[in-house]
mmCIF file of C-alpha atoms in Angstrom:
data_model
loop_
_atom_site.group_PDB
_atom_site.id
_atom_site.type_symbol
_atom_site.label_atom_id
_atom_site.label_comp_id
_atom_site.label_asym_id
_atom_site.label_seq_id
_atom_site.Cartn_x
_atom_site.Cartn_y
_atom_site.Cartn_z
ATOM 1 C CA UNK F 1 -12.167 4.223 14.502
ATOM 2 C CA UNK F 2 -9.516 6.932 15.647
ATOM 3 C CA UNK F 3 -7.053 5.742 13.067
ATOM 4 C CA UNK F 4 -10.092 6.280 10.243
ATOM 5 C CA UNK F 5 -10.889 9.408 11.395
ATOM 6 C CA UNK F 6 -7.167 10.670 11.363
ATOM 7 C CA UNK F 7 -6.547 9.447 7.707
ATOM 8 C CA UNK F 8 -9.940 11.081 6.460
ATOM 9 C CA UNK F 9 -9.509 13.930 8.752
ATOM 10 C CA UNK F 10 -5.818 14.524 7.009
ATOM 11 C CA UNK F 11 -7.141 13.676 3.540
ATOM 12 C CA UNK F 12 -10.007 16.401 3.612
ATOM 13 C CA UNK F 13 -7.257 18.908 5.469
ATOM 14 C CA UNK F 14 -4.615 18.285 2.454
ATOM 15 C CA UNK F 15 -7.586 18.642 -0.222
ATOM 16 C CA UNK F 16 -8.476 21.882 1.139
ATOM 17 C CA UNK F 17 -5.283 23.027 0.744
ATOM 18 C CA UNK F 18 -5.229 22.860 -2.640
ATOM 19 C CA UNK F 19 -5.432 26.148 -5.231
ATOM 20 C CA UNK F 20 -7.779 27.233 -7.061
ATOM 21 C CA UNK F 21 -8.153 26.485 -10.352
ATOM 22 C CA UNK F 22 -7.819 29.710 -11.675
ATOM 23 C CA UNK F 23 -4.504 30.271 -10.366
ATOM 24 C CA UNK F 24 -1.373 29.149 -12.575
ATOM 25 C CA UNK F 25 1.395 29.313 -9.586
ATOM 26 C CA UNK F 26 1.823 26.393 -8.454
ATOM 27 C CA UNK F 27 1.365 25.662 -4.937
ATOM 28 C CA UNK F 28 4.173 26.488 -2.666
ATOM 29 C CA UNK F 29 5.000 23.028 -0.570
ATOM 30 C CA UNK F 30 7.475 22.008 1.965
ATOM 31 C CA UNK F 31 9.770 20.756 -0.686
ATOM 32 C CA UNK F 32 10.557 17.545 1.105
ATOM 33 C CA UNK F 33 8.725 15.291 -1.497
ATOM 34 C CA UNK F 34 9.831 15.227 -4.841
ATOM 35 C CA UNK F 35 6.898 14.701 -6.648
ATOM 36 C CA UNK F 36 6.830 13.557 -9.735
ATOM 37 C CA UNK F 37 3.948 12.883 -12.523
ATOM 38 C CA UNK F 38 3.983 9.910 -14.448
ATOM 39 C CA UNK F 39 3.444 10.197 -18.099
ATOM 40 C CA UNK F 40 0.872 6.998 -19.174
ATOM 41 C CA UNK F 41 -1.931 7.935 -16.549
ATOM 42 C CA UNK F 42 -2.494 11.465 -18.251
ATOM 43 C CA UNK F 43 -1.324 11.152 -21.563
ATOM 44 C CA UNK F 44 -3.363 7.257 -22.311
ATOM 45 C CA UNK F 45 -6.110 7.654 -20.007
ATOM 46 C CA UNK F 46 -8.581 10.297 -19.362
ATOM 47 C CA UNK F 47 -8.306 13.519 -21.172
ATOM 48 C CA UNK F 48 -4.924 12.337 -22.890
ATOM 49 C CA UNK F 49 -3.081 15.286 -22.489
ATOM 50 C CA UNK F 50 -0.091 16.247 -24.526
ATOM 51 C CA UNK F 51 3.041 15.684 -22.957
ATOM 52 C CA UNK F 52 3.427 19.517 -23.159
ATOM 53 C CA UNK F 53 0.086 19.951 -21.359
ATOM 54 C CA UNK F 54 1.145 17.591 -18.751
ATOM 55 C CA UNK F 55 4.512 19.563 -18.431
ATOM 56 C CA UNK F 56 2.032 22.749 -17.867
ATOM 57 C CA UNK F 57 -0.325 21.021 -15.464
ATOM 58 C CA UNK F 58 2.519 19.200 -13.541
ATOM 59 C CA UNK F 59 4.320 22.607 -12.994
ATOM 60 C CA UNK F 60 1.058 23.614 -11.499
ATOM 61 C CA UNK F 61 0.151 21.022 -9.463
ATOM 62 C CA UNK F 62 3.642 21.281 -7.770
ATOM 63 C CA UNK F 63 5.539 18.138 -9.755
ATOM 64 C CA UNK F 64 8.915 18.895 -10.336
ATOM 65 C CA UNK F 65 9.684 16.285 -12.587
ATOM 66 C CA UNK F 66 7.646 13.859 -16.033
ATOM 67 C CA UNK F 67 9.083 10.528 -15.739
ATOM 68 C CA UNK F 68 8.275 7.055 -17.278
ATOM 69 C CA UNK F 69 9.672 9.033 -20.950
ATOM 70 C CA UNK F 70 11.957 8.171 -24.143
ATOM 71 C CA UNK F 71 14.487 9.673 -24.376
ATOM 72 C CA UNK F 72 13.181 11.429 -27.333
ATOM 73 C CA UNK F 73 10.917 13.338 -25.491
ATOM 74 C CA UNK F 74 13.506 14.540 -23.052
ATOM 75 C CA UNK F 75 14.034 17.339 -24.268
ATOM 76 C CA UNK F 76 10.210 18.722 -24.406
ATOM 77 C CA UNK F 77 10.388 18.301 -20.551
ATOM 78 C CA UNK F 78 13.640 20.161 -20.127
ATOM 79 C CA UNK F 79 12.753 22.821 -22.278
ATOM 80 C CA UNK F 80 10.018 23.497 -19.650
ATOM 81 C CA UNK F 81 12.482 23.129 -16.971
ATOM 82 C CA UNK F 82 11.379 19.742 -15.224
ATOM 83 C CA UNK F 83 13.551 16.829 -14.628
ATOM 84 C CA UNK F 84 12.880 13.387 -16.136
ATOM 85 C CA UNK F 85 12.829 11.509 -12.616
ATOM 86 C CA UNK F 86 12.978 7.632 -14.118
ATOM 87 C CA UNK F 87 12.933 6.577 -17.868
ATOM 88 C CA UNK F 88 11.415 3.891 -19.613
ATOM 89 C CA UNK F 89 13.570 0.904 -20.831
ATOM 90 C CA UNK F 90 12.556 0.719 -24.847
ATOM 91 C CA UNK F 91 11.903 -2.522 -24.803
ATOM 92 C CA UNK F 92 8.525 -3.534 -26.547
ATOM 93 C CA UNK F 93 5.344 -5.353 -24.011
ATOM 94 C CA UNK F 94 6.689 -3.517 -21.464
ATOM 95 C CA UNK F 95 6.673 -5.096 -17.748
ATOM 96 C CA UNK F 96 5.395 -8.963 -19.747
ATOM 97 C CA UNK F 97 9.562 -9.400 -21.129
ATOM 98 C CA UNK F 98 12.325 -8.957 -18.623
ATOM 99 C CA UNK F 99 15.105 -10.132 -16.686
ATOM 100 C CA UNK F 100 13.359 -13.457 -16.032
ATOM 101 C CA UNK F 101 13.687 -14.552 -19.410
ATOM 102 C CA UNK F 102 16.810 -15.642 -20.904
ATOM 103 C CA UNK F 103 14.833 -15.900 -24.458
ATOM 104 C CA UNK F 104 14.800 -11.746 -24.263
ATOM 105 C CA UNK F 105 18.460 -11.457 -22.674
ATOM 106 C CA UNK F 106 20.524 -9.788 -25.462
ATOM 107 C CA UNK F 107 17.850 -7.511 -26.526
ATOM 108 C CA UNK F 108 16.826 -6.305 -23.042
ATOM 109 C CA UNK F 109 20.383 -5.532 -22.021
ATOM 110 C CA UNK F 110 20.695 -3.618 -25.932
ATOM 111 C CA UNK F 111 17.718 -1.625 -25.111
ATOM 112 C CA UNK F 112 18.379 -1.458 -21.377
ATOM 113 C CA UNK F 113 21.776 -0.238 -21.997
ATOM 114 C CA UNK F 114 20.678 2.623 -24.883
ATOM 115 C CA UNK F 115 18.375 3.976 -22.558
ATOM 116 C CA UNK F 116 21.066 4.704 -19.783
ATOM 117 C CA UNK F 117 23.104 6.012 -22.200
ATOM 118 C CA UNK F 118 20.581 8.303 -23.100
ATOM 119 C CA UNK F 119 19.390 9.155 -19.439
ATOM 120 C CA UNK F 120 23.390 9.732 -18.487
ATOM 121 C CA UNK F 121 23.642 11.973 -21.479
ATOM 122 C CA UNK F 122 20.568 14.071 -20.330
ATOM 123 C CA UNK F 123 21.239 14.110 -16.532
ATOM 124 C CA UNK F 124 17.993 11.414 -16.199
ATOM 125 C CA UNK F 125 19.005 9.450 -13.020
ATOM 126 C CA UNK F 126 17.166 6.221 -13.330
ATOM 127 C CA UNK F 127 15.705 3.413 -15.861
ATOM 128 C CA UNK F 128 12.927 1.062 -14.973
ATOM 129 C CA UNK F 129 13.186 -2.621 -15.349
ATOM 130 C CA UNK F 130 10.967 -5.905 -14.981
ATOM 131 C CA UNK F 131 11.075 -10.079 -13.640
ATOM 132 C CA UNK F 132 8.597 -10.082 -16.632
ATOM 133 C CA UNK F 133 6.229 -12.706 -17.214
ATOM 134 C CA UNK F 134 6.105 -16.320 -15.578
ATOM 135 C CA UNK F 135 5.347 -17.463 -19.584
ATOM 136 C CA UNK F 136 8.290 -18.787 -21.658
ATOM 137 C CA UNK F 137 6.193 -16.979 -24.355
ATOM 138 C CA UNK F 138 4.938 -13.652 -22.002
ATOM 139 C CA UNK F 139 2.009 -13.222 -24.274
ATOM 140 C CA UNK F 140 0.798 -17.296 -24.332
ATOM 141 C CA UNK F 141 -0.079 -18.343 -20.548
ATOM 142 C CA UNK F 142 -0.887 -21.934 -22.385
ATOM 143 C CA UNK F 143 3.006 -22.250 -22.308
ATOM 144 C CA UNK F 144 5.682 -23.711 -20.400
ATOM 145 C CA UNK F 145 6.300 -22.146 -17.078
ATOM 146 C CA UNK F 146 9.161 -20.658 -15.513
ATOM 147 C CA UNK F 147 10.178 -21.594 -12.512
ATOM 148 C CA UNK F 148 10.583 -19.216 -9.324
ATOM 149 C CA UNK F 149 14.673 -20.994 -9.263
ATOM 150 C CA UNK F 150 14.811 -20.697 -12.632
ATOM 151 C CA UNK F 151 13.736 -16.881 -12.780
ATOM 152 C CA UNK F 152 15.751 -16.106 -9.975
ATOM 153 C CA UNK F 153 19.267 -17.284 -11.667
ATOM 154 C CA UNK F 154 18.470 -15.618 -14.923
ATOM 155 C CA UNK F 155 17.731 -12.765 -13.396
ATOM 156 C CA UNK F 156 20.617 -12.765 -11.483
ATOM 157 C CA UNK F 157 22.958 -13.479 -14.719
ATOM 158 C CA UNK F 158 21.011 -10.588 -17.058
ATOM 159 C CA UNK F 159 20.769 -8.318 -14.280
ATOM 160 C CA UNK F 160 24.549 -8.676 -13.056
ATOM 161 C CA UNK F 161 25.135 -7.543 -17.103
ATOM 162 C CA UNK F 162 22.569 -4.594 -16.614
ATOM 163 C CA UNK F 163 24.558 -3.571 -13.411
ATOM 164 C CA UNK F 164 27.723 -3.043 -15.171
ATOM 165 C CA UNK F 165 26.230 -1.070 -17.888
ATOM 166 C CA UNK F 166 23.963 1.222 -15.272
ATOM 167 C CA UNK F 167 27.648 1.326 -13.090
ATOM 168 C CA UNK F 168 29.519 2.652 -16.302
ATOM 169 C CA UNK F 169 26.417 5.015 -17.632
ATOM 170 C CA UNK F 170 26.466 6.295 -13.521
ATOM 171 C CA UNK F 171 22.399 5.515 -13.924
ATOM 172 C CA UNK F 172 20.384 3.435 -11.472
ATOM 173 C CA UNK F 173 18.121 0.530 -13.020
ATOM 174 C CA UNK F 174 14.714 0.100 -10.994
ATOM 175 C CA UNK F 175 12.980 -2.838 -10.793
ATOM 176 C CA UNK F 176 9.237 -2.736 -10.314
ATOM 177 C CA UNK F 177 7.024 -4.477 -7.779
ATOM 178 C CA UNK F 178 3.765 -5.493 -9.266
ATOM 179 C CA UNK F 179 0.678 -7.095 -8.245
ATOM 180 C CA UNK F 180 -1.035 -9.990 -9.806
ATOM 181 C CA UNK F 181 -4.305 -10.422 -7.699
ATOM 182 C CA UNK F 182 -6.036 -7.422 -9.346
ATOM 183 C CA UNK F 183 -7.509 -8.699 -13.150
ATOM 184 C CA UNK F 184 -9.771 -6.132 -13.556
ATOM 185 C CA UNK F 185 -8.338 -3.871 -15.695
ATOM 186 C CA UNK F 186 -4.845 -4.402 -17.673
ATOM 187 C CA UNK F 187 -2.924 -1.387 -15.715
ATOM 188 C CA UNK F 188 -4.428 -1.914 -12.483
ATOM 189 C CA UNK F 189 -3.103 -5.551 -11.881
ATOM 190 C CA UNK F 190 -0.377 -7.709 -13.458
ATOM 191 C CA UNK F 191 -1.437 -12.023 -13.256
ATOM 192 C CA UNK F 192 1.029 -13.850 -14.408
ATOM 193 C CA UNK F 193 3.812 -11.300 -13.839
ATOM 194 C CA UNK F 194 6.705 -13.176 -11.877
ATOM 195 C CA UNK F 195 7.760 -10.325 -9.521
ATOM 196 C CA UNK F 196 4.798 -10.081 -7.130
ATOM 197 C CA UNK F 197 6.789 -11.133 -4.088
ATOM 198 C CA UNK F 198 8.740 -8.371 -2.549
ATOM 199 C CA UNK F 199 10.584 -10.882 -0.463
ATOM 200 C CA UNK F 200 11.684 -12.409 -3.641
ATOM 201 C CA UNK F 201 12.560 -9.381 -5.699
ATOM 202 C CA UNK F 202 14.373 -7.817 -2.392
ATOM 203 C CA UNK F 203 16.741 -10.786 -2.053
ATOM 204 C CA UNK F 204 17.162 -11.053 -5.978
ATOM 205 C CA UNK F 205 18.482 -6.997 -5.660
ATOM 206 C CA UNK F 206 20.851 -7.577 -3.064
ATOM 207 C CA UNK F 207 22.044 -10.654 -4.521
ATOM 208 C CA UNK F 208 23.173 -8.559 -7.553
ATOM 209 C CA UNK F 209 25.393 -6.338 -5.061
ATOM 210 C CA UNK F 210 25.790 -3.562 -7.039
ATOM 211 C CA UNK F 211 24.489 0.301 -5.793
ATOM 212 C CA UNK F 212 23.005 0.753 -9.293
ATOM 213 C CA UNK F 213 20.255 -2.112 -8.781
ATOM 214 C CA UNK F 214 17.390 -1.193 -6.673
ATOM 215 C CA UNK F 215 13.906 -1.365 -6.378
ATOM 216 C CA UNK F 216 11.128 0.581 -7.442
ATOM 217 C CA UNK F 217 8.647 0.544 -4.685
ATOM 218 C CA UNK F 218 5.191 0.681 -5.764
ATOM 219 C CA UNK F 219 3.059 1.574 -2.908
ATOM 220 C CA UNK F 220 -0.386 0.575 -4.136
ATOM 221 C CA UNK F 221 1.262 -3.046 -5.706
ATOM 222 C CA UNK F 222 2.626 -3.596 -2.411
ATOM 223 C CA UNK F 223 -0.497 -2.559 -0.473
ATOM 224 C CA UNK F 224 -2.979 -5.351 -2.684
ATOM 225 C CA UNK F 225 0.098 -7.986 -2.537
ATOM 226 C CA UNK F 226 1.311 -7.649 1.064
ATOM 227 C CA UNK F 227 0.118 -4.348 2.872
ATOM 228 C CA UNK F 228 2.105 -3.666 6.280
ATOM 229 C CA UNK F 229 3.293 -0.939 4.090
ATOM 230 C CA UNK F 230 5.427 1.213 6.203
ATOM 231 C CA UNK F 231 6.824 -2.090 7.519
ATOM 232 C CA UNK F 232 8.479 -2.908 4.192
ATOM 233 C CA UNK F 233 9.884 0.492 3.185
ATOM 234 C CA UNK F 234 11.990 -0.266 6.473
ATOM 235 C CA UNK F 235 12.807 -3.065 5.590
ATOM 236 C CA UNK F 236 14.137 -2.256 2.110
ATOM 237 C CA UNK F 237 15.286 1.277 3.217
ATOM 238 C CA UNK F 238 18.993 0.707 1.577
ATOM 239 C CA UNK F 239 17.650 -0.501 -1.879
ATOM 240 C CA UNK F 240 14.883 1.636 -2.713
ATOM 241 C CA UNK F 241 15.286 3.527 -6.199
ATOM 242 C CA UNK F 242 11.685 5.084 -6.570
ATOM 243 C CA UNK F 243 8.644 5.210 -5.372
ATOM 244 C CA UNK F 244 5.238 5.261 -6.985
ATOM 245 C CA UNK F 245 1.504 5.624 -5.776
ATOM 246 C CA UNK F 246 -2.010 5.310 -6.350
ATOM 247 C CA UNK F 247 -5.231 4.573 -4.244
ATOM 248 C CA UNK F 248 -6.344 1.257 -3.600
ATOM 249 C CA UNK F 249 -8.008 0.078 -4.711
ATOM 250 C CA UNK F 250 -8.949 0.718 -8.127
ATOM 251 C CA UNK F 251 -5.440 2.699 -9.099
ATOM 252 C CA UNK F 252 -7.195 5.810 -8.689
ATOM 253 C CA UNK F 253 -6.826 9.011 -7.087
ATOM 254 C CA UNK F 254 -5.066 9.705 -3.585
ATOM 255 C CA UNK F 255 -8.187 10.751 -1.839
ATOM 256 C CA UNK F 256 -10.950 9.808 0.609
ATOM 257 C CA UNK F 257 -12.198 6.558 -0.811
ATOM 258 C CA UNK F 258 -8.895 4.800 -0.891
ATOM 259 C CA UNK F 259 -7.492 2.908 1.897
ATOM 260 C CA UNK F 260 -3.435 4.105 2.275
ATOM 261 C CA UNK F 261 -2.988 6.406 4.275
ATOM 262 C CA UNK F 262 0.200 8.657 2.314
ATOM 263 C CA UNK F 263 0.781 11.267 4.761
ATOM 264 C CA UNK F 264 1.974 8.170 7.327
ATOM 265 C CA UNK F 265 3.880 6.946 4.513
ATOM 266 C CA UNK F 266 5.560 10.058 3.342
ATOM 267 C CA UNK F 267 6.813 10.831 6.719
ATOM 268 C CA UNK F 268 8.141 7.382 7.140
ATOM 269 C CA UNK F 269 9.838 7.913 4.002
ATOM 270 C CA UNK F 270 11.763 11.160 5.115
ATOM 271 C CA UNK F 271 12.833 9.347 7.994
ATOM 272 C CA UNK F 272 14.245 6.656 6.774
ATOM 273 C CA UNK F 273 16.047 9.531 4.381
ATOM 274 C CA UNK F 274 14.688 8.973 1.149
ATOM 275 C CA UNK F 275 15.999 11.459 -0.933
ATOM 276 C CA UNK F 276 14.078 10.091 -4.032
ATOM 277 C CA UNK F 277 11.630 10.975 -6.107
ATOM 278 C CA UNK F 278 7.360 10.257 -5.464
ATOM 279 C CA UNK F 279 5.757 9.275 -9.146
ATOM 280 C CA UNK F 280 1.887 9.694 -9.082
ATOM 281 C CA UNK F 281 0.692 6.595 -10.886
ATOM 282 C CA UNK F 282 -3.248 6.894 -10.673
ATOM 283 C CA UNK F 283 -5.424 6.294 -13.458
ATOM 284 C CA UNK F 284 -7.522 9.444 -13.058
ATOM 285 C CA UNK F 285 -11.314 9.108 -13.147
ATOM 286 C CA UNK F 286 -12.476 12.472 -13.022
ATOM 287 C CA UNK F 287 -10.708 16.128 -13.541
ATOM 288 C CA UNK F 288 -7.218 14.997 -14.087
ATOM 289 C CA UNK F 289 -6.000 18.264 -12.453
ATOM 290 C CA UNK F 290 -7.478 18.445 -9.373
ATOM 291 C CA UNK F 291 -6.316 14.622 -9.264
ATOM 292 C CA UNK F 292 -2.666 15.262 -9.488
ATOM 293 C CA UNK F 293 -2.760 18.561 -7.267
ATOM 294 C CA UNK F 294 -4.529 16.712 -4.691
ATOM 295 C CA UNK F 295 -2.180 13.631 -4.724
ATOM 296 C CA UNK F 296 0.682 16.232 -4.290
ATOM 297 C CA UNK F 297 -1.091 18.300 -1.438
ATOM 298 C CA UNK F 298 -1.768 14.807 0.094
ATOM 299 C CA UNK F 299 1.871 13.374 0.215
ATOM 300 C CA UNK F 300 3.835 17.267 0.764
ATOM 301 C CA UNK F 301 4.472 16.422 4.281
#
């Protein structure tokens, strides 16, 4: 019961802290977090914003940087002086074709190794990346599966090729942590995707050996798939490349019906020196504003 109280007690004390609405300065944080707003949750769900209304609101909430982008729309962020924390790869479906897949090799390391260009060109400092599907054919679960040894040695081979590119572009490719367990909605949970195991993904990273191949931590995929959160941060301290959150469950907002307690988290962050950037991933459900400023107030520790 103490532990509940403390994580409600510092939700509700972080909420309050937050502006009112009717001021357009941001809040002034600690400036240890580097938050960061990702694009999808307010410009596909919700109110939809423009990406130039989610510049506007991030600036307010306290974000310094838009991430998940092309890199045509770099330059609409920069122009409102935020950074681009991590890009998106180009490649089409997303998180279903990846490194797992030999069948999407040549076109994920084309598209892989555009977007770094791009992101080294623009001062962007990362690029996400996927396992991808378990599905020879990522959008037919009816066919043949591949294996965990399989996906593990053609991942190594197309990421070992993605290394050297993100090495010569000075860019760091991030490979995301997912959850398969949740199939209620198609961006809350990920069945079928074949890099649920941290474990797994971990030892796939280091096997690659390179400084430009790390993971990006998602704390609310790693809370449904394995909690012991603050355990596996530790654990992973030297190859994490970015971290994302959301309350769980349901992918929502970072606030007193969700079970992770950030503040903890954040702090163990900092110690372990993260010197990262924090992307809020929620699907908002109600005023996307006060959603984002409270997820920063929450996690500016």
């Amino acid at each position: 019961m103490a532990r509940e109280y403390t994580r409600r007690q510092a939700l509700t004390a972080s909420a309050a802290t937050l502006p009112s609405l009717a001021f357009a300065q941001p809040p002034q944080g600690k400036g240890r977090i580097r938050h960061s707003a990702c694009s999808w949750c307010f410009m596909s769900q919700g109110e939809k914003w423009t990406l130039d209304k989610l510049c506007q609101e991030a600036k307010g909430a306290g974000c310094v940087s838009i991430e998940l982008l092309r890199p045509e729309q770099f330059a609409t962020v920069k122009k409102q002086g935020l950074e681009i924390a991590i890009a998106s790869n180009g490649m089409p479906g997303g998180f279903k074709r990846g490194f797992n897949n030999p069948a999407h090799r040549d076109e994920l390391i084309q598209k892989t190794g555009e977007t770094m260009q791009a992101c080294s060109q623009a001062g962007v400092p990362s690029v996400i990346g996927f396992v991808g599907f378990k599905f020879t054919e990522p959008d037919n679960p009816k066919s043949a599966v591949i294996s965990l040894e399989d996906a593990e040695k053609h991942c190594l081979a197309s990421l070992k090729q993605a290394a050297a590119l993100a090495e010569k572009w000075k860019v760091t490719l991030c490979i995301e942590h997912l959850n398969t367990r949740d199939a209620s909605h198609p961006m809350k949970g990920h069945p079928g995707y074949q890099g649920d195991d941290l474990d797994w993904l971990a030892r796939v990273v280091r096997k690659v050996g390179s400084p430009r191949v790390k993971i990006l931590f998602d704390i609310y995929h790693v809370q449904i798939m394995h909690g012991d959160v603050m355990r596996r941060l530790q654990e992973c301290k030297e190859i994490l490349g970015h971290i994302h959150t959301a309350g769980n469950p349901g992918r929502n907002e970072l606030d007193e019906t969700q079970e992770i307690h950030y503040p903890a988290v954040m702090k163990q962050l900092l110690e372990l020196g993260y010197k990262g950037f924090v992307g809020h991933e929620f699907i908002p459900t109600r005023n996307p504003r006060e959603g984002l400023r409270q997820a920063v107030a929450v996690c500016d520790v």
